[in-house]
Amino acid sequence: MFAENRLHPSDLIWPLFVTEGSNVEEPIASLPGVSRWSVDGIVGCARQARDAGIPCLALFPNTQPERRSDDGREALNPDNLMCRAIRAIKDSVPGIGILTDVALDPYTAHGQDGLVDDDGYILNDETIEILVGQSLNQAAAGADIIAPSDMMDGRVGIIRGALESHGHINVQIMAYAAKYASAFYGPFRDAVGSRGLLKGDKKGYQMDPANAEEALREVALDIAEGADSVMVKPGMPYLDIIRAVKDRFEIPVFAYQVSGEYAMIEAAAATGAGDRDALVMESLLAFKRAGCSGILTYHALHAARLMH
Ligand code: PBG
């Protein structure tokens, strides 16, 4: 009766990894308990999510190596893995929302989120042109929420304008507004196959973990450009940022409890350092207490079932 915060399955967004083929399930070694699924398997995951009361999925493709290029143009292919997965889910599991990541790292031969110059430095404005095409491609396939995770400056406003002028007036934008250059993304990069390709780091465009004021500036810009909601990422090491954003702005705030955080909890559970279910529920509740409207978590299905 006196609890100030509660968890509900409707707080959760479940990230899923898609791979080519049919009837394929590929476990991801650094993310125990999480697999890449072919499109048919993703539809099965969507059905389980809907039945558990999860309102939204986040999709990420493991693009075949021969379809990766320096300019990531596979992101614009209307029949790419991502678009096929979106359409299959929308056909078979109507009613579940789909959030799609906008960034080029699953499609580039160098694993960076955008185009790079000869020195490996990101080309902000040239990248945005492709991100707009990627957003329109995902919206046309049926995405409900476009989530730019690339951290280019100015992309939210330009994507919003393009969505409007192409008739996608009801597609939302959830901006990865404060995304840190984090060591917690390793297992994700294994999952989408970009880890081995990546040279250098993403510190040229992702945020410095030392900075909090900068996060507020990034959030203010994304809201001014038309974001419907904002995200802080990673999650648990950045609860202070979530609280600061929530106190400053009247907008839904989401946290991405990222792959490395998931792996830490699983490692702790595997060694007996803590009880899995309790670790999962406590960490998710902390996001609600910090001010989140919802959480992207690889534990979503497990947690939603625990809540029933
Ligand atoms: C790609 C992207 C990343 C994640 C989500 N979108 C990785 C990165 O920026 O390198 C990480 C998610 C996770 O670790 O679970 N732009």
PDB file of C-alpha atoms and ligand atoms in Angstrom:
ATOM      1  CA  MET A   1       0.000   0.000   0.000  1.00  0.00           C
ATOM      2  CA  PHE A   2       2.854   2.374   0.743  1.00  0.00           C
ATOM      3  CA  ALA A   3       5.018   1.446  -2.222  1.00  0.00           C
ATOM      4  CA  GLU A   4       5.729   4.572  -4.277  1.00  0.00           C
ATOM      5  CA  ASN A   5       6.525   2.671  -7.445  1.00  0.00           C
ATOM      6  CA  ARG A   6       5.322  -0.508  -9.091  1.00  0.00           C
ATOM      7  CA  LEU A   7       6.421  -2.572 -12.023  1.00  0.00           C
ATOM      8  CA  HIS A   8       3.962  -3.708 -14.645  1.00  0.00           C
ATOM      9  CA  PRO A   9       4.518  -5.667 -17.874  1.00  0.00           C
ATOM     10  CA  SER A  10       3.419  -2.549 -19.773  1.00  0.00           C
ATOM     11  CA  ASP A  11       6.609  -0.829 -18.556  1.00  0.00           C
ATOM     12  CA  LEU A  12       8.763  -3.117 -20.661  1.00  0.00           C
ATOM     13  CA  ILE A  13      10.223  -3.048 -24.166  1.00  0.00           C
ATOM     14  CA  TRP A  14      11.887  -6.297 -25.271  1.00  0.00           C
ATOM     15  CA  PRO A  15      14.965  -6.040 -27.566  1.00  0.00           C
ATOM     16  CA  LEU A  16      15.258  -8.943 -30.033  1.00  0.00           C
ATOM     17  CA  PHE A  17      17.944  -9.931 -32.554  1.00  0.00           C
ATOM     18  CA  VAL A  18      16.956 -11.119 -36.024  1.00  0.00           C
ATOM     19  CA  THR A  19      19.030 -13.348 -38.291  1.00  0.00           C
ATOM     20  CA  GLU A  20      18.610 -14.860 -41.794  1.00  0.00           C
ATOM     21  CA  GLY A  21      17.143 -18.269 -42.517  1.00  0.00           C
ATOM     22  CA  SER A  22      14.182 -20.189 -41.232  1.00  0.00           C
ATOM     23  CA  ASN A  23      13.893 -22.135 -38.043  1.00  0.00           C
ATOM     24  CA  VAL A  24      17.192 -20.699 -36.854  1.00  0.00           C
ATOM     25  CA  GLU A  25      18.046 -19.993 -33.232  1.00  0.00           C
ATOM     26  CA  GLU A  26      21.627 -18.880 -32.577  1.00  0.00           C
ATOM     27  CA  PRO A  27      22.545 -18.476 -28.899  1.00  0.00           C
ATOM     28  CA  ILE A  28      24.835 -15.507 -28.166  1.00  0.00           C
ATOM     29  CA  ALA A  29      27.706 -16.653 -25.935  1.00  0.00           C
ATOM     30  CA  SER A  30      28.280 -13.297 -24.229  1.00  0.00           C
ATOM     31  CA  LEU A  31      24.546 -12.852 -23.637  1.00  0.00           C
ATOM     32  CA  PRO A  32      23.502 -16.143 -22.004  1.00  0.00           C
ATOM     33  CA  GLY A  33      19.807 -16.863 -22.452  1.00  0.00           C
ATOM     34  CA  VAL A  34      19.464 -14.529 -25.456  1.00  0.00           C
ATOM     35  CA  SER A  35      19.455 -15.774 -29.056  1.00  0.00           C
ATOM     36  CA  ARG A  36      19.253 -14.450 -32.556  1.00  0.00           C
ATOM     37  CA  TRP A  37      16.101 -15.760 -34.227  1.00  0.00           C
ATOM     38  CA  SER A  38      15.138 -16.061 -37.858  1.00  0.00           C
ATOM     39  CA  VAL A  39      12.004 -14.145 -38.824  1.00  0.00           C
ATOM     40  CA  ASP A  40       9.666 -17.062 -38.054  1.00  0.00           C
ATOM     41  CA  GLY A  41      11.146 -17.361 -34.559  1.00  0.00           C
ATOM     42  CA  ILE A  42      10.856 -13.609 -34.012  1.00  0.00           C
ATOM     43  CA  VAL A  43       7.135 -13.901 -34.716  1.00  0.00           C
ATOM     44  CA  GLY A  44       6.952 -16.579 -32.025  1.00  0.00           C
ATOM     45  CA  CYS A  45       8.770 -14.258 -29.591  1.00  0.00           C
ATOM     46  CA  ALA A  46       6.314 -11.478 -30.457  1.00  0.00           C
ATOM     47  CA  ARG A  47       3.395 -13.764 -29.650  1.00  0.00           C
ATOM     48  CA  GLN A  48       4.920 -14.684 -26.265  1.00  0.00           C
ATOM     49  CA  ALA A  49       5.547 -11.014 -25.510  1.00  0.00           C
ATOM     50  CA  ARG A  50       1.998 -10.019 -26.365  1.00  0.00           C
ATOM     51  CA  ASP A  51       0.595 -12.824 -24.225  1.00  0.00           C
ATOM     52  CA  ALA A  52       2.752 -11.649 -21.303  1.00  0.00           C
ATOM     53  CA  GLY A  53       1.451  -8.078 -21.640  1.00  0.00           C
ATOM     54  CA  ILE A  54       4.594  -6.506 -23.127  1.00  0.00           C
ATOM     55  CA  PRO A  55       3.498  -3.605 -25.341  1.00  0.00           C
ATOM     56  CA  CYS A  56       6.539  -3.159 -27.562  1.00  0.00           C
ATOM     57  CA  LEU A  57       9.533  -4.934 -29.129  1.00  0.00           C
ATOM     58  CA  ALA A  58      12.838  -3.384 -30.225  1.00  0.00           C
ATOM     59  CA  LEU A  59      14.359  -5.109 -33.267  1.00  0.00           C
ATOM     60  CA  PHE A  60      18.026  -5.383 -34.277  1.00  0.00           C
ATOM     61  CA  PRO A  61      19.312  -7.223 -37.360  1.00  0.00           C
ATOM     62  CA  ASN A  62      22.408  -9.375 -37.735  1.00  0.00           C
ATOM     63  CA  THR A  63      23.099  -8.431 -41.338  1.00  0.00           C
ATOM     64  CA  GLN A  64      24.952 -10.963 -43.492  1.00  0.00           C
ATOM     65  CA  PRO A  65      28.611  -9.934 -43.947  1.00  0.00           C
ATOM     66  CA  GLU A  66      28.273  -9.625 -47.739  1.00  0.00           C
ATOM     67  CA  ARG A  67      25.488  -7.076 -47.281  1.00  0.00           C
ATOM     68  CA  ARG A  68      27.622  -4.768 -45.133  1.00  0.00           C
ATOM     69  CA  SER A  69      29.370  -1.892 -46.875  1.00  0.00           C
ATOM     70  CA  ASP A  70      31.233   1.298 -46.010  1.00  0.00           C
ATOM     71  CA  ASP A  71      28.079   3.366 -46.529  1.00  0.00           C
ATOM     72  CA  GLY A  72      25.662   0.898 -44.888  1.00  0.00           C
ATOM     73  CA  ARG A  73      23.280   1.104 -47.840  1.00  0.00           C
ATOM     74  CA  GLU A  74      21.552  -2.177 -46.906  1.00  0.00           C
ATOM     75  CA  ALA A  75      19.723  -0.025 -44.311  1.00  0.00           C
ATOM     76  CA  LEU A  76      17.769   1.443 -47.242  1.00  0.00           C
ATOM     77  CA  ASN A  77      16.724  -1.888 -48.788  1.00  0.00           C
ATOM     78  CA  PRO A  78      12.939  -2.289 -48.391  1.00  0.00           C
ATOM     79  CA  ASP A  79      13.432  -6.060 -48.219  1.00  0.00           C
ATOM     80  CA  ASN A  80      16.241  -6.078 -45.688  1.00  0.00           C
ATOM     81  CA  LEU A  81      16.076  -8.402 -42.689  1.00  0.00           C
ATOM     82  CA  MET A  82      14.663  -5.699 -40.440  1.00  0.00           C
ATOM     83  CA  CYS A  83      11.799  -4.790 -42.791  1.00  0.00           C
ATOM     84  CA  ARG A  84      10.898  -8.453 -43.341  1.00  0.00           C
ATOM     85  CA  ALA A  85      10.786  -8.997 -39.584  1.00  0.00           C
ATOM     86  CA  ILE A  86       8.610  -5.913 -39.035  1.00  0.00           C
ATOM     87  CA  ARG A  87       6.122  -7.001 -41.709  1.00  0.00           C
ATOM     88  CA  ALA A  88       5.983 -10.581 -40.428  1.00  0.00           C
ATOM     89  CA  ILE A  89       5.235  -9.425 -36.882  1.00  0.00           C
ATOM     90  CA  LYS A  90       2.636  -6.905 -38.026  1.00  0.00           C
ATOM     91  CA  ASP A  91       0.928  -9.626 -40.130  1.00  0.00           C
ATOM     92  CA  SER A  92       0.828 -12.283 -37.406  1.00  0.00           C
ATOM     93  CA  VAL A  93       0.797 -10.415 -34.099  1.00  0.00           C
ATOM     94  CA  PRO A  94      -1.174  -7.238 -34.647  1.00  0.00           C
ATOM     95  CA  GLY A  95      -1.364  -5.057 -31.593  1.00  0.00           C
ATOM     96  CA  ILE A  96       2.239  -5.332 -30.461  1.00  0.00           C
ATOM     97  CA  GLY A  97       4.291  -2.190 -31.010  1.00  0.00           C
ATOM     98  CA  ILE A  98       7.594  -2.188 -32.865  1.00  0.00           C
ATOM     99  CA  LEU A  99      10.478   0.134 -32.100  1.00  0.00           C
ATOM    100  CA  THR A 100      13.306   0.232 -34.616  1.00  0.00           C
ATOM    101  CA  ASP A 101      16.862   1.410 -34.084  1.00  0.00           C
ATOM    102  CA  VAL A 102      18.118   4.053 -36.486  1.00  0.00           C
ATOM    103  CA  ALA A 103      21.905   3.834 -36.844  1.00  0.00           C
ATOM    104  CA  LEU A 104      24.128   2.212 -39.435  1.00  0.00           C
ATOM    105  CA  ASP A 105      26.277  -0.084 -37.283  1.00  0.00           C
ATOM    106  CA  PRO A 106      24.462  -3.332 -38.210  1.00  0.00           C
ATOM    107  CA  TYR A 107      25.040  -2.440 -41.875  1.00  0.00           C
ATOM    108  CA  THR A 108      28.515  -0.874 -42.090  1.00  0.00           C
ATOM    109  CA  ALA A 109      31.658  -2.837 -42.912  1.00  0.00           C
ATOM    110  CA  HIS A 110      33.522  -0.821 -40.245  1.00  0.00           C
ATOM    111  CA  GLY A 111      30.931  -1.187 -37.482  1.00  0.00           C
ATOM    112  CA  GLN A 112      30.514   2.551 -36.877  1.00  0.00           C
ATOM    113  CA  ASP A 113      27.026   4.070 -36.606  1.00  0.00           C
ATOM    114  CA  GLY A 114      27.585   6.408 -39.546  1.00  0.00           C
ATOM    115  CA  LEU A 115      29.833   7.258 -42.469  1.00  0.00           C
ATOM    116  CA  VAL A 116      33.477   7.890 -41.639  1.00  0.00           C
ATOM    117  CA  ASP A 117      36.203   9.929 -43.324  1.00  0.00           C
ATOM    118  CA  ASP A 118      39.684   8.649 -44.185  1.00  0.00           C
ATOM    119  CA  ASP A 119      40.815   9.231 -40.604  1.00  0.00           C
ATOM    120  CA  GLY A 120      37.901   7.211 -39.252  1.00  0.00           C
ATOM    121  CA  TYR A 121      36.142  10.348 -38.005  1.00  0.00           C
ATOM    122  CA  ILE A 122      32.349  10.360 -38.263  1.00  0.00           C
ATOM    123  CA  LEU A 123      30.698  12.496 -40.986  1.00  0.00           C
ATOM    124  CA  ASN A 124      27.659  13.895 -39.182  1.00  0.00           C
ATOM    125  CA  ASP A 125      25.644  15.567 -41.950  1.00  0.00           C
ATOM    126  CA  GLU A 126      26.319  12.976 -44.660  1.00  0.00           C
ATOM    127  CA  THR A 127      25.253  10.292 -42.194  1.00  0.00           C
ATOM    128  CA  ILE A 128      21.956  12.022 -41.449  1.00  0.00           C
ATOM    129  CA  GLU A 129      20.939  11.789 -45.121  1.00  0.00           C
ATOM    130  CA  ILE A 130      21.165   7.991 -44.934  1.00  0.00           C
ATOM    131  CA  LEU A 131      19.496   7.865 -41.516  1.00  0.00           C
ATOM    132  CA  VAL A 132      16.494   9.692 -42.970  1.00  0.00           C
ATOM    133  CA  GLY A 133      16.223   7.035 -45.674  1.00  0.00           C
ATOM    134  CA  GLN A 134      16.587   4.300 -43.064  1.00  0.00           C
ATOM    135  CA  SER A 135      13.818   5.849 -40.940  1.00  0.00           C
ATOM    136  CA  LEU A 136      11.438   6.130 -43.895  1.00  0.00           C
ATOM    137  CA  ASN A 137      12.231   2.540 -44.865  1.00  0.00           C
ATOM    138  CA  GLN A 138      11.403   1.285 -41.368  1.00  0.00           C
ATOM    139  CA  ALA A 139       8.253   3.411 -41.119  1.00  0.00           C
ATOM    140  CA  ALA A 140       7.019   2.137 -44.488  1.00  0.00           C
ATOM    141  CA  ALA A 141       7.529  -1.447 -43.258  1.00  0.00           C
ATOM    142  CA  GLY A 142       5.333  -0.719 -40.230  1.00  0.00           C
ATOM    143  CA  ALA A 143       7.532   0.535 -37.378  1.00  0.00           C
ATOM    144  CA  ASP A 144       5.566   2.417 -34.720  1.00  0.00           C
ATOM    145  CA  ILE A 145       8.481   4.121 -32.980  1.00  0.00           C
ATOM    146  CA  ILE A 146      11.683   5.227 -34.669  1.00  0.00           C
ATOM    147  CA  ALA A 147      14.581   5.294 -32.231  1.00  0.00           C
ATOM    148  CA  PRO A 148      17.678   7.094 -33.512  1.00  0.00           C
ATOM    149  CA  SER A 149      20.614   5.611 -31.581  1.00  0.00           C
ATOM    150  CA  ASP A 150      23.352   7.087 -33.736  1.00  0.00           C
ATOM    151  CA  MET A 151      23.966  10.294 -31.685  1.00  0.00           C
ATOM    152  CA  MET A 152      24.467  12.478 -34.775  1.00  0.00           C
ATOM    153  CA  ASP A 153      23.656  16.127 -34.103  1.00  0.00           C
ATOM    154  CA  GLY A 154      20.428  17.429 -35.621  1.00  0.00           C
ATOM    155  CA  ARG A 155      18.987  14.148 -36.838  1.00  0.00           C
ATOM    156  CA  VAL A 156      15.760  14.130 -34.813  1.00  0.00           C
ATOM    157  CA  GLY A 157      14.386  17.283 -36.439  1.00  0.00           C
ATOM    158  CA  ILE A 158      15.301  16.183 -39.947  1.00  0.00           C
ATOM    159  CA  ILE A 159      13.825  12.695 -39.444  1.00  0.00           C
ATOM    160  CA  ARG A 160      10.633  14.222 -37.971  1.00  0.00           C
ATOM    161  CA  GLY A 161      10.245  16.463 -41.019  1.00  0.00           C
ATOM    162  CA  ALA A 162      10.768  13.559 -43.411  1.00  0.00           C
ATOM    163  CA  LEU A 163       8.247  11.373 -41.577  1.00  0.00           C
ATOM    164  CA  GLU A 164       5.660  14.182 -41.789  1.00  0.00           C
ATOM    165  CA  SER A 165       6.204  14.865 -45.468  1.00  0.00           C
ATOM    166  CA  HIS A 166       5.947  11.159 -46.312  1.00  0.00           C
ATOM    167  CA  GLY A 167       2.644  10.688 -44.493  1.00  0.00           C
ATOM    168  CA  HIS A 168       4.045   8.829 -41.471  1.00  0.00           C
ATOM    169  CA  ILE A 169       2.374  11.332 -39.190  1.00  0.00           C
ATOM    170  CA  ASN A 170       1.620   8.854 -36.415  1.00  0.00           C
ATOM    171  CA  VAL A 171       5.112   7.368 -36.151  1.00  0.00           C
ATOM    172  CA  GLN A 172       6.759   8.419 -32.905  1.00  0.00           C
ATOM    173  CA  ILE A 173      10.398   9.253 -32.280  1.00  0.00           C
ATOM    174  CA  MET A 174      12.113   7.954 -29.153  1.00  0.00           C
ATOM    175  CA  ALA A 175      15.479   9.696 -29.170  1.00  0.00           C
ATOM    176  CA  TYR A 176      18.490   7.968 -27.706  1.00  0.00           C
ATOM    177  CA  ALA A 177      19.205  11.421 -26.302  1.00  0.00           C
ATOM    178  CA  ALA A 178      21.866  10.692 -23.710  1.00  0.00           C
ATOM    179  CA  LYS A 179      23.813   7.734 -24.982  1.00  0.00           C
ATOM    180  CA  TYR A 180      27.220   7.256 -23.427  1.00  0.00           C
ATOM    181  CA  ALA A 181      30.349   5.801 -25.042  1.00  0.00           C
ATOM    182  CA  SER A 182      30.095   2.790 -22.767  1.00  0.00           C
ATOM    183  CA  ALA A 183      31.988  -0.413 -22.077  1.00  0.00           C
ATOM    184  CA  PHE A 184      28.631  -2.090 -21.414  1.00  0.00           C
ATOM    185  CA  TYR A 185      27.703  -2.586 -25.107  1.00  0.00           C
ATOM    186  CA  GLY A 186      30.069  -5.489 -25.850  1.00  0.00           C
ATOM    187  CA  PRO A 187      27.585  -8.381 -25.967  1.00  0.00           C
ATOM    188  CA  PHE A 188      25.216  -6.339 -28.174  1.00  0.00           C
ATOM    189  CA  ARG A 189      28.012  -5.856 -30.689  1.00  0.00           C
ATOM    190  CA  ASP A 190      28.517  -9.626 -30.701  1.00  0.00           C
ATOM    191  CA  ALA A 191      24.777 -10.058 -31.271  1.00  0.00           C
ATOM    192  CA  VAL A 192      24.620  -7.779 -34.323  1.00  0.00           C
ATOM    193  CA  GLY A 193      28.050  -8.916 -35.542  1.00  0.00           C
ATOM    194  CA  SER A 194      29.778  -5.526 -35.394  1.00  0.00           C
ATOM    195  CA  ARG A 195      32.286  -6.171 -32.599  1.00  0.00           C
ATOM    196  CA  GLY A 196      34.963  -7.787 -34.728  1.00  0.00           C
ATOM    197  CA  LEU A 197      34.559  -5.141 -37.447  1.00  0.00           C
ATOM    198  CA  LEU A 198      34.799  -2.114 -35.217  1.00  0.00           C
ATOM    199  CA  LYS A 199      38.073  -0.229 -35.333  1.00  0.00           C
ATOM    200  CA  GLY A 200      38.555   2.357 -32.650  1.00  0.00           C
ATOM    201  CA  ASP A 201      35.699   3.510 -30.482  1.00  0.00           C
ATOM    202  CA  LYS A 202      32.562   5.671 -30.656  1.00  0.00           C
ATOM    203  CA  LYS A 203      33.797   8.501 -28.449  1.00  0.00           C
ATOM    204  CA  GLY A 204      33.584  10.989 -31.317  1.00  0.00           C
ATOM    205  CA  TYR A 205      29.788  10.963 -31.145  1.00  0.00           C
ATOM    206  CA  GLN A 206      28.658   9.100 -28.025  1.00  0.00           C
ATOM    207  CA  MET A 207      28.852  10.888 -24.676  1.00  0.00           C
ATOM    208  CA  ASP A 208      31.665  11.036 -22.133  1.00  0.00           C
ATOM    209  CA  PRO A 209      30.684   9.094 -18.967  1.00  0.00           C
ATOM    210  CA  ALA A 210      32.103  12.028 -16.986  1.00  0.00           C
ATOM    211  CA  ASN A 211      29.358  14.366 -18.190  1.00  0.00           C
ATOM    212  CA  ALA A 212      25.908  15.059 -16.749  1.00  0.00           C
ATOM    213  CA  GLU A 213      25.169  18.651 -17.859  1.00  0.00           C
ATOM    214  CA  GLU A 214      25.869  17.648 -21.434  1.00  0.00           C
ATOM    215  CA  ALA A 215      23.123  15.031 -21.143  1.00  0.00           C
ATOM    216  CA  LEU A 216      20.626  17.766 -20.293  1.00  0.00           C
ATOM    217  CA  ARG A 217      21.736  19.797 -23.319  1.00  0.00           C
ATOM    218  CA  GLU A 218      21.367  16.738 -25.561  1.00  0.00           C
ATOM    219  CA  VAL A 219      17.876  16.041 -24.203  1.00  0.00           C
ATOM    220  CA  ALA A 220      16.800  19.683 -24.622  1.00  0.00           C
ATOM    221  CA  LEU A 221      17.912  19.652 -28.263  1.00  0.00           C
ATOM    222  CA  ASP A 222      16.104  16.392 -29.066  1.00  0.00           C
ATOM    223  CA  ILE A 223      12.879  17.632 -27.449  1.00  0.00           C
ATOM    224  CA  ALA A 224      13.101  20.923 -29.359  1.00  0.00           C
ATOM    225  CA  GLU A 225      13.584  18.952 -32.575  1.00  0.00           C
ATOM    226  CA  GLY A 226      10.400  16.947 -32.006  1.00  0.00           C
ATOM    227  CA  ALA A 227      11.216  13.823 -29.988  1.00  0.00           C
ATOM    228  CA  ASP A 228       8.136  12.242 -28.376  1.00  0.00           C
ATOM    229  CA  SER A 229      10.206  10.550 -25.678  1.00  0.00           C
ATOM    230  CA  VAL A 230      13.867  10.357 -24.714  1.00  0.00           C
ATOM    231  CA  MET A 231      16.169   7.574 -23.616  1.00  0.00           C
ATOM    232  CA  VAL A 232      19.140   7.352 -21.301  1.00  0.00           C
ATOM    233  CA  LYS A 233      21.618   4.581 -22.007  1.00  0.00           C
ATOM    234  CA  PRO A 234      23.138   2.543 -20.392  1.00  0.00           C
ATOM    235  CA  GLY A 235      20.731   2.261 -17.480  1.00  0.00           C
ATOM    236  CA  MET A 236      21.923   1.378 -14.000  1.00  0.00           C
ATOM    237  CA  PRO A 237      25.231   3.295 -14.025  1.00  0.00           C
ATOM    238  CA  TYR A 238      23.272   6.395 -15.145  1.00  0.00           C
ATOM    239  CA  LEU A 239      20.271   6.533 -12.787  1.00  0.00           C
ATOM    240  CA  ASP A 240      21.359  10.042 -11.758  1.00  0.00           C
ATOM    241  CA  ILE A 241      20.966  11.184 -15.364  1.00  0.00           C
ATOM    242  CA  ILE A 242      17.471   9.680 -15.600  1.00  0.00           C
ATOM    243  CA  ARG A 243      16.410  11.527 -12.448  1.00  0.00           C
ATOM    244  CA  ALA A 244      17.931  14.817 -13.627  1.00  0.00           C
ATOM    245  CA  VAL A 245      16.190  14.559 -17.006  1.00  0.00           C
ATOM    246  CA  LYS A 246      12.857  13.701 -15.390  1.00  0.00           C
ATOM    247  CA  ASP A 247      13.102  16.628 -12.970  1.00  0.00           C
ATOM    248  CA  ARG A 248      13.960  19.076 -15.735  1.00  0.00           C
ATOM    249  CA  PHE A 249      11.662  18.068 -18.616  1.00  0.00           C
ATOM    250  CA  GLU A 250       8.011  17.046 -18.917  1.00  0.00           C
ATOM    251  CA  ILE A 251       8.544  14.133 -21.275  1.00  0.00           C
ATOM    252  CA  PRO A 252       8.497  10.337 -20.968  1.00  0.00           C
ATOM    253  CA  VAL A 253      11.979   9.047 -20.141  1.00  0.00           C
ATOM    254  CA  PHE A 254      13.088   5.507 -20.959  1.00  0.00           C
ATOM    255  CA  ALA A 255      16.171   3.604 -19.890  1.00  0.00           C
ATOM    256  CA  TYR A 256      18.004   0.981 -21.883  1.00  0.00           C
ATOM    257  CA  GLN A 257      19.313  -1.658 -19.499  1.00  0.00           C
ATOM    258  CA  VAL A 258      21.980  -2.688 -21.968  1.00  0.00           C
ATOM    259  CA  SER A 259      23.585  -5.987 -22.865  1.00  0.00           C
ATOM    260  CA  GLY A 260      26.530  -5.671 -20.464  1.00  0.00           C
ATOM    261  CA  GLU A 261      24.155  -4.957 -17.587  1.00  0.00           C
ATOM    262  CA  TYR A 262      22.098  -8.018 -18.486  1.00  0.00           C
ATOM    263  CA  ALA A 263      25.295 -10.101 -18.680  1.00  0.00           C
ATOM    264  CA  MET A 264      26.407  -8.873 -15.244  1.00  0.00           C
ATOM    265  CA  ILE A 265      23.137  -9.935 -13.651  1.00  0.00           C
ATOM    266  CA  GLU A 266      23.288 -13.319 -15.371  1.00  0.00           C
ATOM    267  CA  ALA A 267      26.906 -13.794 -14.252  1.00  0.00           C
ATOM    268  CA  ALA A 268      25.987 -12.936 -10.673  1.00  0.00           C
ATOM    269  CA  ALA A 269      23.066 -15.364 -10.780  1.00  0.00           C
ATOM    270  CA  ALA A 270      25.206 -18.119 -12.327  1.00  0.00           C
ATOM    271  CA  THR A 271      27.817 -17.938  -9.576  1.00  0.00           C
ATOM    272  CA  GLY A 272      25.225 -17.767  -6.832  1.00  0.00           C
ATOM    273  CA  ALA A 273      26.190 -14.221  -5.883  1.00  0.00           C
ATOM    274  CA  GLY A 274      22.524 -13.297  -6.003  1.00  0.00           C
ATOM    275  CA  ASP A 275      19.096 -14.660  -6.826  1.00  0.00           C
ATOM    276  CA  ARG A 276      18.281 -14.087 -10.493  1.00  0.00           C
ATOM    277  CA  ASP A 277      14.622 -13.159 -10.105  1.00  0.00           C
ATOM    278  CA  ALA A 278      15.327 -10.799  -7.221  1.00  0.00           C
ATOM    279  CA  LEU A 279      18.223  -9.129  -9.052  1.00  0.00           C
ATOM    280  CA  VAL A 280      16.088  -8.647 -12.151  1.00  0.00           C
ATOM    281  CA  MET A 281      13.100  -7.178 -10.332  1.00  0.00           C
ATOM    282  CA  GLU A 282      15.133  -4.898  -8.061  1.00  0.00           C
ATOM    283  CA  SER A 283      17.128  -3.450 -10.945  1.00  0.00           C
ATOM    284  CA  LEU A 284      13.968  -2.818 -12.977  1.00  0.00           C
ATOM    285  CA  LEU A 285      12.168  -1.200 -10.052  1.00  0.00           C
ATOM    286  CA  ALA A 286      15.143   1.142  -9.592  1.00  0.00           C
ATOM    287  CA  PHE A 287      14.441   2.560 -13.053  1.00  0.00           C
ATOM    288  CA  LYS A 288      10.846   3.345 -12.081  1.00  0.00           C
ATOM    289  CA  ARG A 289      12.040   5.028  -8.876  1.00  0.00           C
ATOM    290  CA  ALA A 290      14.535   7.105 -10.875  1.00  0.00           C
ATOM    291  CA  GLY A 291      11.673   8.415 -13.012  1.00  0.00           C
ATOM    292  CA  CYS A 292      11.396   6.111 -16.027  1.00  0.00           C
ATOM    293  CA  SER A 293       8.160   5.553 -17.920  1.00  0.00           C
ATOM    294  CA  GLY A 294       9.581   2.305 -19.244  1.00  0.00           C
ATOM    295  CA  ILE A 295      12.661   0.148 -19.657  1.00  0.00           C
ATOM    296  CA  LEU A 296      14.247  -1.660 -22.575  1.00  0.00           C
ATOM    297  CA  THR A 297      15.549  -4.907 -21.099  1.00  0.00           C
ATOM    298  CA  TYR A 298      16.622  -8.344 -22.317  1.00  0.00           C
ATOM    299  CA  HIS A 299      14.907  -9.666 -19.196  1.00  0.00           C
ATOM    300  CA  ALA A 300      11.529  -8.333 -20.374  1.00  0.00           C
ATOM    301  CA  LEU A 301       9.769 -11.646 -21.006  1.00  0.00           C
ATOM    302  CA  HIS A 302      11.127 -13.234 -17.849  1.00  0.00           C
ATOM    303  CA  ALA A 303      10.262 -10.185 -15.744  1.00  0.00           C
ATOM    304  CA  ALA A 304       6.769  -9.798 -17.232  1.00  0.00           C
ATOM    305  CA  ARG A 305       6.024 -13.416 -16.367  1.00  0.00           C
ATOM    306  CA  LEU A 306       7.262 -12.870 -12.815  1.00  0.00           C
ATOM    307  CA  MET A 307       4.808  -9.978 -12.507  1.00  0.00           C
ATOM    308  CA  HIS A 308       1.750 -12.073 -13.335  1.00  0.00           C
TER     309      HIS A 308
HETATM  310  C1  PBG B   1      23.785   0.888 -32.045  1.00  0.00           C
HETATM  311  C2  PBG B   1      23.333   0.449 -30.719  1.00  0.00           C
HETATM  312  C3  PBG B   1      24.132  -0.055 -29.677  1.00  0.00           C
HETATM  313  C4  PBG B   1      23.250  -0.486 -28.698  1.00  0.00           C
HETATM  314  C5  PBG B   1      21.956  -0.195 -29.134  1.00  0.00           C
HETATM  315  N1  PBG B   1      22.026   0.400 -30.391  1.00  0.00           N
HETATM  316  C6  PBG B   1      25.596  -0.301 -29.577  1.00  0.00           C
HETATM  317  C7  PBG B   1      26.557   0.774 -29.775  1.00  0.00           C
HETATM  318  O1  PBG B   1      26.225   1.963 -29.743  1.00  0.00           O
HETATM  319  O2  PBG B   1      27.701   0.415 -29.990  1.00  0.00           O
HETATM  320  C8  PBG B   1      23.649  -1.163 -27.419  1.00  0.00           C
HETATM  321  C9  PBG B   1      22.604  -1.966 -26.742  1.00  0.00           C
HETATM  322  C10 PBG B   1      23.113  -2.945 -25.754  1.00  0.00           C
HETATM  323  O3  PBG B   1      24.310  -2.996 -25.411  1.00  0.00           O
HETATM  324  O4  PBG B   1      22.279  -3.728 -25.296  1.00  0.00           O
HETATM  325  N2  PBG B   1      23.834   2.185 -32.349  1.00  0.00           N
END
